[in-house]
Tab-separated table of C-alpha atoms in Angstrom:
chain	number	residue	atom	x	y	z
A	1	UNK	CA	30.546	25.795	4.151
A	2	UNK	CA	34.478	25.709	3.604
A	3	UNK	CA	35.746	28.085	1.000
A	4	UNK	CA	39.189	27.403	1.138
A	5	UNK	CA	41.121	25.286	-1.684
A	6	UNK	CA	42.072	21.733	-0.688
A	7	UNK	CA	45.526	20.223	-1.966
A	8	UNK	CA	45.700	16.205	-2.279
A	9	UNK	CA	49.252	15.263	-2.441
A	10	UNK	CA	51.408	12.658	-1.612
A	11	UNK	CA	53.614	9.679	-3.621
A	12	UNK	CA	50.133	7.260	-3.233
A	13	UNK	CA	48.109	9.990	-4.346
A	14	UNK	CA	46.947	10.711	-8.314
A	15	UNK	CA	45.377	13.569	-10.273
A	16	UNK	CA	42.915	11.116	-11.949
A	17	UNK	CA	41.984	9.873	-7.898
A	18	UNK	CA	41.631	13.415	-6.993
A	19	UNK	CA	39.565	14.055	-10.260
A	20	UNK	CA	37.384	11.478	-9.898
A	21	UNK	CA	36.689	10.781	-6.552
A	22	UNK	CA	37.737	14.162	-4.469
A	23	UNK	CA	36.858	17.368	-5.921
A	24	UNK	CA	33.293	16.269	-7.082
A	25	UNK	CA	32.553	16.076	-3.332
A	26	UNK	CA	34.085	19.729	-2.697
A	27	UNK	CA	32.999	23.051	-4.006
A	28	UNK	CA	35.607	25.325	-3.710
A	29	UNK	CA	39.228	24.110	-5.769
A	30	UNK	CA	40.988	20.898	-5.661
A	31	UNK	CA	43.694	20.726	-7.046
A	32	UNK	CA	46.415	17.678	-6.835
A	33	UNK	CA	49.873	18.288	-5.756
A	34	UNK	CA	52.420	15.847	-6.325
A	35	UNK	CA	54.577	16.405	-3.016
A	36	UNK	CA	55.043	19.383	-0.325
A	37	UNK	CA	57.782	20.528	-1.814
A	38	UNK	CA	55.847	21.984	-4.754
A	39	UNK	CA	53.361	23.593	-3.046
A	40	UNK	CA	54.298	27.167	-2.394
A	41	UNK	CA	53.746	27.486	-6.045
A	42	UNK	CA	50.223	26.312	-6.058
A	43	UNK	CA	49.770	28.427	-2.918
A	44	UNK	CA	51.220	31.361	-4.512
A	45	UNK	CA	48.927	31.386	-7.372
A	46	UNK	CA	45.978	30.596	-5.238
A	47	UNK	CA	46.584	33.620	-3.304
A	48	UNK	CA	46.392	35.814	-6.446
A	49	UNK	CA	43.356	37.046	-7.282
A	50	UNK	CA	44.056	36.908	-11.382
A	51	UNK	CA	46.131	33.659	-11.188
A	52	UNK	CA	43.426	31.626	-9.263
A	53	UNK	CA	41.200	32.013	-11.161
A	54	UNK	CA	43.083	31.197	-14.024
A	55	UNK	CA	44.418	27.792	-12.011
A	56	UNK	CA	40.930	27.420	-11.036
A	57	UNK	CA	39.703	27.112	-14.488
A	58	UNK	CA	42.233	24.916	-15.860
A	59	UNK	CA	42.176	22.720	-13.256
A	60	UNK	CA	38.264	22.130	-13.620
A	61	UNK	CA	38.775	21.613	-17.078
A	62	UNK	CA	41.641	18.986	-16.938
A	63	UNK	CA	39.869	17.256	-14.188
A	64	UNK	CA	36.758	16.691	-16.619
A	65	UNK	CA	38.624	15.348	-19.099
A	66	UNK	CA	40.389	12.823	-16.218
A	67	UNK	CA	36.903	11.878	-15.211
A	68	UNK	CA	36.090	11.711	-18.479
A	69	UNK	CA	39.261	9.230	-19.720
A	70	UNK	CA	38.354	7.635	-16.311
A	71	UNK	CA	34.716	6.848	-17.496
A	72	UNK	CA	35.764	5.404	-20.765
A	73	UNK	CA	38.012	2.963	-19.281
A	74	UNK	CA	35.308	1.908	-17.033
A	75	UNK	CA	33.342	0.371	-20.319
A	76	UNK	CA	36.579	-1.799	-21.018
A	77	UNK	CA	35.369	-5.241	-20.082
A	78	UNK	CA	36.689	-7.643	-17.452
A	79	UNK	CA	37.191	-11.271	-17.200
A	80	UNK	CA	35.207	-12.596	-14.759
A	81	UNK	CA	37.663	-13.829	-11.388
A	82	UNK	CA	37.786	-17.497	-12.364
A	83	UNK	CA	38.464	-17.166	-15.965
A	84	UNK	CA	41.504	-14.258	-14.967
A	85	UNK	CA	42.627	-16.907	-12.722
A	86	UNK	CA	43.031	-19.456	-15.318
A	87	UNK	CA	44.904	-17.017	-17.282
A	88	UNK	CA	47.905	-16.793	-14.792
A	89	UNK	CA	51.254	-15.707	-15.198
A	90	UNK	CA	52.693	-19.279	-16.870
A	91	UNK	CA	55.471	-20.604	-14.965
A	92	UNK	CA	57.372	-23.770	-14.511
A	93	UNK	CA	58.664	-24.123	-11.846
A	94	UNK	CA	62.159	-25.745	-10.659
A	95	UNK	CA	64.048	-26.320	-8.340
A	96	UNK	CA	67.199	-24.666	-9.382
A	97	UNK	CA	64.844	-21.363	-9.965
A	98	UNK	CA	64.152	-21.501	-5.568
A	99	UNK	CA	67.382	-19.970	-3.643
A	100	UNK	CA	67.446	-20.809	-0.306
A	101	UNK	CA	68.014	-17.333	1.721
A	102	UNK	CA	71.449	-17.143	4.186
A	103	UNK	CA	69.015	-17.355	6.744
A	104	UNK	CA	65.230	-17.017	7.854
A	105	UNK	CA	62.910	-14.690	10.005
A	106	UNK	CA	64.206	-10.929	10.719
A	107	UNK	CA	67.550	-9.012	10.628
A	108	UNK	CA	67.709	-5.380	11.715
A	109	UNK	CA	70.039	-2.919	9.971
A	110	UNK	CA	71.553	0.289	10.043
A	111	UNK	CA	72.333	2.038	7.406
A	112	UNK	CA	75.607	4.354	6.567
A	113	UNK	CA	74.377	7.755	5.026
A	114	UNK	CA	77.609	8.019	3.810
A	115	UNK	CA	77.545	5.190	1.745
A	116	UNK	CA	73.437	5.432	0.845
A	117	UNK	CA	74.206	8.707	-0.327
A	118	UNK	CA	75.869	7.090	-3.055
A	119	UNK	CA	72.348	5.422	-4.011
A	120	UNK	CA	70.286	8.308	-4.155
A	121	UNK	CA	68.177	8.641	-7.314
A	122	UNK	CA	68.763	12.379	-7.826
A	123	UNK	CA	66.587	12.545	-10.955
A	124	UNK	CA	63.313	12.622	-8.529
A	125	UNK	CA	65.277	14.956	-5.998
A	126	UNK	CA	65.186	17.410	-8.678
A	127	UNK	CA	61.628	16.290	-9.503
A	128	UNK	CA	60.591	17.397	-6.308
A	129	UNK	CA	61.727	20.876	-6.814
A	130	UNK	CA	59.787	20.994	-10.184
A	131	UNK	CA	63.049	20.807	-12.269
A	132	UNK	CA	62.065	18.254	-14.785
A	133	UNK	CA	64.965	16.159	-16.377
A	134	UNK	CA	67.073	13.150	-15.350
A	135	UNK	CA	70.309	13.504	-13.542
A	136	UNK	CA	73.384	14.405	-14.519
A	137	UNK	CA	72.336	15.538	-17.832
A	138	UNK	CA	70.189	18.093	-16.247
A	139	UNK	CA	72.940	19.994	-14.528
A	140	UNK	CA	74.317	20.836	-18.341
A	141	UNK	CA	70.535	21.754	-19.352
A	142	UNK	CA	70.319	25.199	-20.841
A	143	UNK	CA	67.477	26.408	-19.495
A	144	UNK	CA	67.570	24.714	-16.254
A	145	UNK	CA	71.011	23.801	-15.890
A	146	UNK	CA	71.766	26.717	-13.899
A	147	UNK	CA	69.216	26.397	-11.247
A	148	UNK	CA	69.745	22.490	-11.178
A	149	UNK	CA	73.674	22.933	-10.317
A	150	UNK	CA	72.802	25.609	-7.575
A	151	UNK	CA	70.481	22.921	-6.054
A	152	UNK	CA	72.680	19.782	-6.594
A	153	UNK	CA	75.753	22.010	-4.543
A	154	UNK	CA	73.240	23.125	-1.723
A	155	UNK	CA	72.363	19.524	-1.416
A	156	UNK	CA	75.281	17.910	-0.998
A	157	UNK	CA	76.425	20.683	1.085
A	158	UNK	CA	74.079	19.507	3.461
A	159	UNK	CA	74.410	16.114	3.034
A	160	UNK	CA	78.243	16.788	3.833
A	161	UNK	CA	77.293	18.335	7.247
A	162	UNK	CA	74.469	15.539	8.243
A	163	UNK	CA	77.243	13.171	7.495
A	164	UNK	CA	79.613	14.956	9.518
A	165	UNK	CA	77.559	15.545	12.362
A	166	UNK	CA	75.312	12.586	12.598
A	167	UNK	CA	72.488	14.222	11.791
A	168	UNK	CA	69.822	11.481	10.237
A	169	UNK	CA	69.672	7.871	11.246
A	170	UNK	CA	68.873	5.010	8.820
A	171	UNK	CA	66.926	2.255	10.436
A	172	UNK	CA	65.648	-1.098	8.974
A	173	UNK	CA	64.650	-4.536	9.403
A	174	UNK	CA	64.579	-7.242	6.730
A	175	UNK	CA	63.855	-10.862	6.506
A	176	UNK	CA	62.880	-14.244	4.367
A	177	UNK	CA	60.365	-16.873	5.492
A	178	UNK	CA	59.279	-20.183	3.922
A	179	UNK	CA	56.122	-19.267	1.665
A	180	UNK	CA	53.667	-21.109	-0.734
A	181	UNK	CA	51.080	-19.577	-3.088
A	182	UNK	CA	47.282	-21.227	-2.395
A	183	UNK	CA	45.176	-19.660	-5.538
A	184	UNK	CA	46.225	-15.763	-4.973
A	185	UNK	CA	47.306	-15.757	-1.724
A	186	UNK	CA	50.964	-15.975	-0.511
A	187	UNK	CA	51.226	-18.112	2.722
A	188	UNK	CA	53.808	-18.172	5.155
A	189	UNK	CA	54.658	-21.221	7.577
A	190	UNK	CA	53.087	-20.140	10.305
A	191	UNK	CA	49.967	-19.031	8.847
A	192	UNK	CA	50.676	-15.773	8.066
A	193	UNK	CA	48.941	-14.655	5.122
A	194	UNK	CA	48.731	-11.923	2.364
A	195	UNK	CA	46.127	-11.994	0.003
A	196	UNK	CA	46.816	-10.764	-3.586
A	197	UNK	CA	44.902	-8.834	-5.888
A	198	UNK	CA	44.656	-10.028	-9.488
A	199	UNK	CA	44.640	-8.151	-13.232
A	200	UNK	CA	40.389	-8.362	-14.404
A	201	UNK	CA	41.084	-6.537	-17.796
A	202	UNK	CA	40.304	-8.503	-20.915
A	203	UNK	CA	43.521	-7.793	-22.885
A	204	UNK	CA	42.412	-10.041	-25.990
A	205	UNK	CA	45.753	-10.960	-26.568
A	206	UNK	CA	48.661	-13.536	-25.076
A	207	UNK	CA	49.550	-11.669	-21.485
A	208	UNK	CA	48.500	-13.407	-18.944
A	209	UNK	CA	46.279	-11.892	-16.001
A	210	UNK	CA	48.801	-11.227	-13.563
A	211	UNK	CA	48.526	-11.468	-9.696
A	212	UNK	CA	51.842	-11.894	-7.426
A	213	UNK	CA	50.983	-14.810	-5.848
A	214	UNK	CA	51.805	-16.276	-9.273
A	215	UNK	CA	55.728	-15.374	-8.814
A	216	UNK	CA	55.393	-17.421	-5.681
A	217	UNK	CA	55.319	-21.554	-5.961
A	218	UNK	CA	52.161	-23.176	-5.855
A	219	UNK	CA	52.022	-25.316	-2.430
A	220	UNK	CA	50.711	-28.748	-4.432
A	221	UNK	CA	54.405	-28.194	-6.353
A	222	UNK	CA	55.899	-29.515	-3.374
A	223	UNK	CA	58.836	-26.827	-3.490
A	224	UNK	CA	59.668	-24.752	-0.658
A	225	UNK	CA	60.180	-21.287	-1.737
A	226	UNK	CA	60.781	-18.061	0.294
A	227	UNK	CA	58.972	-14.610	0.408
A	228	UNK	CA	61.320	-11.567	1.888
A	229	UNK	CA	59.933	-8.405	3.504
A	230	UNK	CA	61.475	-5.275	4.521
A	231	UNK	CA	60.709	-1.717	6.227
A	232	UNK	CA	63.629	1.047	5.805
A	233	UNK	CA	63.277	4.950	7.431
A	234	UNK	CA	65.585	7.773	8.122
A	235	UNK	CA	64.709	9.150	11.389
A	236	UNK	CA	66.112	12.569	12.569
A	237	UNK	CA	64.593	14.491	9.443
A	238	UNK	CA	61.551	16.261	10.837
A	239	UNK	CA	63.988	17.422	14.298
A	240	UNK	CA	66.159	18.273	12.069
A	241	UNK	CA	63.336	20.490	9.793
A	242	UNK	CA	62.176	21.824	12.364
A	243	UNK	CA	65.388	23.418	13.940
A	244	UNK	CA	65.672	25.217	10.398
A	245	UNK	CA	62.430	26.744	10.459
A	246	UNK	CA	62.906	28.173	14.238
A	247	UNK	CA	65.886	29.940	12.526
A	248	UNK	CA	63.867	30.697	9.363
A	249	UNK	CA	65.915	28.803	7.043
A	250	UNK	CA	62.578	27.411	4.962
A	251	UNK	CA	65.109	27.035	2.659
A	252	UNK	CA	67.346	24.394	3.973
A	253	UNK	CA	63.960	22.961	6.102
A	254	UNK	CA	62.275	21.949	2.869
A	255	UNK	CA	65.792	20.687	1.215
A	256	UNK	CA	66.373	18.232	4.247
A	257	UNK	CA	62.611	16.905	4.007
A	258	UNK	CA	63.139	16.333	-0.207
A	259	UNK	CA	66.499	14.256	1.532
A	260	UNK	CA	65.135	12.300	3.980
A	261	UNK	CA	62.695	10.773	0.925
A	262	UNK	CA	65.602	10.392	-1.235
A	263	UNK	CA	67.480	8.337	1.355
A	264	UNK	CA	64.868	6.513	2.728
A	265	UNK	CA	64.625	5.069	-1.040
A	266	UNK	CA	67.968	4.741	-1.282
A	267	UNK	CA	67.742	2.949	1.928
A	268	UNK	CA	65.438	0.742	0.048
A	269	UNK	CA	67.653	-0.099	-3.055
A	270	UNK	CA	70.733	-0.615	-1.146
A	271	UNK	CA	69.000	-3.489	1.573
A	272	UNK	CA	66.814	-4.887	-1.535
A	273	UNK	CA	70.811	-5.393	-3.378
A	274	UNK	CA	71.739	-6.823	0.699
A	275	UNK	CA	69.005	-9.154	0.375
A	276	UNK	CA	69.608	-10.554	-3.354
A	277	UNK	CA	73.344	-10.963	-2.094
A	278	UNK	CA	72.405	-13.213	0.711
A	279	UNK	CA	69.120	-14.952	-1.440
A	280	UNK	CA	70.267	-15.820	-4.916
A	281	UNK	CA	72.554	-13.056	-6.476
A	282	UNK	CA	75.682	-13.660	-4.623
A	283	UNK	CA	77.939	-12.014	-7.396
A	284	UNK	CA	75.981	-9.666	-8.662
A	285	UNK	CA	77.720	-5.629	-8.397
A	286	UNK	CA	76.087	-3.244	-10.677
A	287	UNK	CA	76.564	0.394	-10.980
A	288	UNK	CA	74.354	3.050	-9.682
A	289	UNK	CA	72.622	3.806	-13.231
A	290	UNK	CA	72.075	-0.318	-13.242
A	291	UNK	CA	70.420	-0.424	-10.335
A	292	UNK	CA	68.016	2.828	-10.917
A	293	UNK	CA	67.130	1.360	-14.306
A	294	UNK	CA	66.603	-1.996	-12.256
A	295	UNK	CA	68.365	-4.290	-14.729
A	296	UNK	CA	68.609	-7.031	-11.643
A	297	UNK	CA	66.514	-10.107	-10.510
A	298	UNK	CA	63.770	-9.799	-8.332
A	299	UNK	CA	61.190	-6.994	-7.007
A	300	UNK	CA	60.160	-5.408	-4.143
A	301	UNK	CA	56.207	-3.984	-4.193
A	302	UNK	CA	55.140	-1.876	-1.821
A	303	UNK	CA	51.360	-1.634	-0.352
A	304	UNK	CA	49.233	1.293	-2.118
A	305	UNK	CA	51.430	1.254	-5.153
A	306	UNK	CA	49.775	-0.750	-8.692
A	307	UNK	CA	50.700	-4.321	-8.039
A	308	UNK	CA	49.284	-4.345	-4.458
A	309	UNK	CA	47.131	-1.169	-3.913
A	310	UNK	CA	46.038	-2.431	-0.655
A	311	UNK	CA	46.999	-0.150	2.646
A	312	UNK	CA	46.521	-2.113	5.074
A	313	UNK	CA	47.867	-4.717	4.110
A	314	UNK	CA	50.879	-2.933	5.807
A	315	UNK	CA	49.368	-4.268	9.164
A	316	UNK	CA	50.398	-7.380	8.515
A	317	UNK	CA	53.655	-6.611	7.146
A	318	UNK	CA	54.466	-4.666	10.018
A	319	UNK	CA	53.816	-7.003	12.214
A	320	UNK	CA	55.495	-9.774	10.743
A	321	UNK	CA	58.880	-7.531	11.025
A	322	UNK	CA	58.228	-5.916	14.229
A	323	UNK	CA	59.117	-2.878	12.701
A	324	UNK	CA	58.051	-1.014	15.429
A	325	UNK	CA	60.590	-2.415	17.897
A	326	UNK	CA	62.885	-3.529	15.831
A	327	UNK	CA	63.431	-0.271	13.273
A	328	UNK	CA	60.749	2.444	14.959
A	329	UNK	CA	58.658	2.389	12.257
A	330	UNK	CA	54.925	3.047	13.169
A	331	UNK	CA	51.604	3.256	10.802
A	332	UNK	CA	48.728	5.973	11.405
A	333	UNK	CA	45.301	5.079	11.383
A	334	UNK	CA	44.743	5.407	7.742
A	335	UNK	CA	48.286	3.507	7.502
A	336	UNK	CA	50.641	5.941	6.807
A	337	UNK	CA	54.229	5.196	7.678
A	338	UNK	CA	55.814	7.282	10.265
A	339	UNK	CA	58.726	8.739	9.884
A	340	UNK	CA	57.032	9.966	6.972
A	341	UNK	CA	60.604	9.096	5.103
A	342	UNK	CA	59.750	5.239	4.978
A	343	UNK	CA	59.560	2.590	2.483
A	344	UNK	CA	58.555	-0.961	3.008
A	345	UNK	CA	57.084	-4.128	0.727
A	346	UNK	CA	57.518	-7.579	0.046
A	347	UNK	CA	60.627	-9.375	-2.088
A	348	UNK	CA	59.991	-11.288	-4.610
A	349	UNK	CA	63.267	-13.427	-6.262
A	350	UNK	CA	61.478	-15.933	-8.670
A	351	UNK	CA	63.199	-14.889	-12.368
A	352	UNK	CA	60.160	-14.374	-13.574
A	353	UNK	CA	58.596	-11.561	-11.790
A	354	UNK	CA	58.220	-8.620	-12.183
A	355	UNK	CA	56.357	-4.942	-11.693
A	356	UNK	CA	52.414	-4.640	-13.247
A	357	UNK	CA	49.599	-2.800	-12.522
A	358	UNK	CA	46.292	-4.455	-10.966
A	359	UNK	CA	44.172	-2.016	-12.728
A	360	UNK	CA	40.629	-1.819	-12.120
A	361	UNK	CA	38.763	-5.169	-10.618
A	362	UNK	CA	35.079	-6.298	-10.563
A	363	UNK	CA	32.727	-6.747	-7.379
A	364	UNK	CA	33.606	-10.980	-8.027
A	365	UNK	CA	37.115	-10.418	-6.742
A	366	UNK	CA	36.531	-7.146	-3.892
A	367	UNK	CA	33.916	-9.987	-2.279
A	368	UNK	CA	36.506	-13.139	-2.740
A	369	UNK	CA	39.267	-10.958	-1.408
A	370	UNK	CA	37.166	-9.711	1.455
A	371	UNK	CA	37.072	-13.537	2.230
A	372	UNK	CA	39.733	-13.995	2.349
A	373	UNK	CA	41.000	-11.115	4.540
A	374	UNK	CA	38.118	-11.791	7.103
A	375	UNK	CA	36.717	-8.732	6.281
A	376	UNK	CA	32.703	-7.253	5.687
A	377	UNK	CA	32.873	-6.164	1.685
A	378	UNK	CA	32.315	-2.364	2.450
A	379	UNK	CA	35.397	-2.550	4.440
A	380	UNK	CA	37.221	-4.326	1.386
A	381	UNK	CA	35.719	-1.357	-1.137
A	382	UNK	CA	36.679	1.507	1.066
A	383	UNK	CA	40.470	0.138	1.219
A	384	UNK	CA	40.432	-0.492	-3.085
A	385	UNK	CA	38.083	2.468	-4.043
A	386	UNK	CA	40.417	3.716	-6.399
A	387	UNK	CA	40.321	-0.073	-8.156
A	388	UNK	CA	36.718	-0.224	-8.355
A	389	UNK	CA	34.961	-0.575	-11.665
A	390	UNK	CA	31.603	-0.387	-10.369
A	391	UNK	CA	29.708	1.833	-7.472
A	392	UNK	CA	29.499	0.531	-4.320
């Protein structure tokens, strides 16, 4: 019986998710909205008589055609498991290709926000505020150059006093451990394990059917290689919103939330450029627009983004770090992180990998990979719904 619109949003979220699988199960609108920062627009218009219905309409109408491209991608075929499995990302492996980490297990760190303001991707800061363009040539934009200066100065305004006054806290814990891949799951010594998800789609061409596992060497190689892991958050950021609502500065409450994000990501590039410095990149320095257009070695996926959509798989992660202790980093029951402004995943150094999208997989692989995670399937589906090409 609810009547009142519902707003999906969030960085692991989609508009073709919310299409397809959310607002066919609810009536009244649903729209998706990328972050919280952009909703008082949404809100706004929803609270217009004229304007939601207009937002109403085109919002059914672009979410049919979503379902719609969603369907049609559905009828692309898939390789069954085995054969996308013999199709794996070719590598030969040697030795010279397998640095040996400055040390193993877990580190923690603390980050300077002085200097990880200096790594902040302020094209998605801007992004957040629904000024679309990539930084600095947005601030000379003329249409929104204007608006995108005002908000660049307010920002750094405030980063100037949380500097000054200690006001957010960067918190993290790293580490490398001996690993092997066994088919497509990474093992640690120790028995720690994270199973991998593998690319089904029939491309009909020369790629390869990539799963990360493959970046990792095979244990009948006989090398040792190394898998790294890492959790990163800026804690103070919701005190610190907080305190500027209670004097009804929404303003400055919503700019120190679109902040806290940016560092905690910049939290995340500068310990990922820590780790390849004490792993296998000793001499690398690149500049700030180098290391947003990631022209480096290695990667570092995070679970419920394309290349491991898995949630909780963060479990395991987190306990392998004892992020908890170690950083204060906790996970909700539907594994969230908490502080909301946290990033964590898995590194990766082999040359050869690199960033893909899982895509879609068949019922073969949700019941191997339930397997292999000691898991009943429905539990398996539930976690990779959006992944599914068939119906439960």
């Amino acid at each position: 019986g609810f009547e009142l619109p519902l707003l999906i949003g969030g960085a692991t979220t989609s508009k073709q998710h919310t299409a397809v699988r959310i607002a066919p199960e609810y009536g009244p609108p649903t729209l998706h909205v990328l972050d919280a920062s952009r909703v008082v627009r949404v809100v706004g218009d929803l609270l217009d008589g004229d304007r939601r219905a207009r937002l109403d309409a085109e919002n059914r109408t672009d979410q049919e055609r979503l379902r719609a491209m969603h369907a049609e991608k559905g009828r692309k075929p898939l390789l069954p498991l085995r054969e996308a499995r013999v199709n794996r990302t070719p590598i030969e492996w040697h030795e010279e290709d397998l640095a040996v980490p400055a040390f193993t297990g877990s580190r923690t760190i603390e980050g300077d926000i002085a200097v990880l303001r200096t790594y902040v991707d302020w094209t998605f800061f801007f992004h957040a505020w629904e000024l679309k363009g990539r930084f600095p040539a947005i601030l000379d934009d003329p249409v929104k150059g204007e608006a995108a200066r005002d908000l660049y100065a307010a920002a750094n305004e405030l980063l100037d006093e949380i500097v000054a006054n200690g006001l957010l806290h960067s918190r993290g814990v790293y580490g490398f451990w001996p690993a092997s891949a066994e088919a497509d799951d990474v093992v640690l010594d120790g028995g720690i394990r994270f199973p991998m998800l593998r690319q089904q789609a029939d491309h009909g061409d020369s790629r390869p059917n990539r799963c990360l596992a493959d970046f990792v060497a095979p244990s009948e190689t006989g090398l040792q290689d190394y898998l790294g892991a890492f959790a990163v958050a800026i804690h103070g950021g919701e005190a610190l919103a907080e305190r500027f609502s209670t004097e009804q500065d929404d303003y400055r409450s919503i700019m120190v939330r679109a902040l806290a994000d940016r560092l905690a990501e910049a939290s995340a590039e500068w310990l990922h450029e820590t780790a390849r410095h004490g792993w296998y990149a000793e001499e690398e320095r690149l500049s700030g627009t180098a290391l947003i257009a990631e022209r480096f070695r290695g990667i570092r996926p995070a679970y419920g983004y394309p290349a491991c959509p898995d949630h909780s798989e963060k479990e395991t992660l987190m306990t392998l770090l004892d992020a908890e202790r170690a950083a204060g980093i906790g996970l909700t029951e539907s594994y969230a992180m908490t502080p909301p402004p946290s990033v964590s995943g898995l590194y990766f150094g082999h040359p050869q990998a690199r960033y893909f999208s899982v895509g879609r997989i068949g019922r073969d692989q949700v019941a191997d990979y339930a397997q292999r995670k000691e898991i009943p399937l429905a539990e398996a589906e539930r976690w990779l719904r959006p992944n599914l090409a068939y119906e439960p």
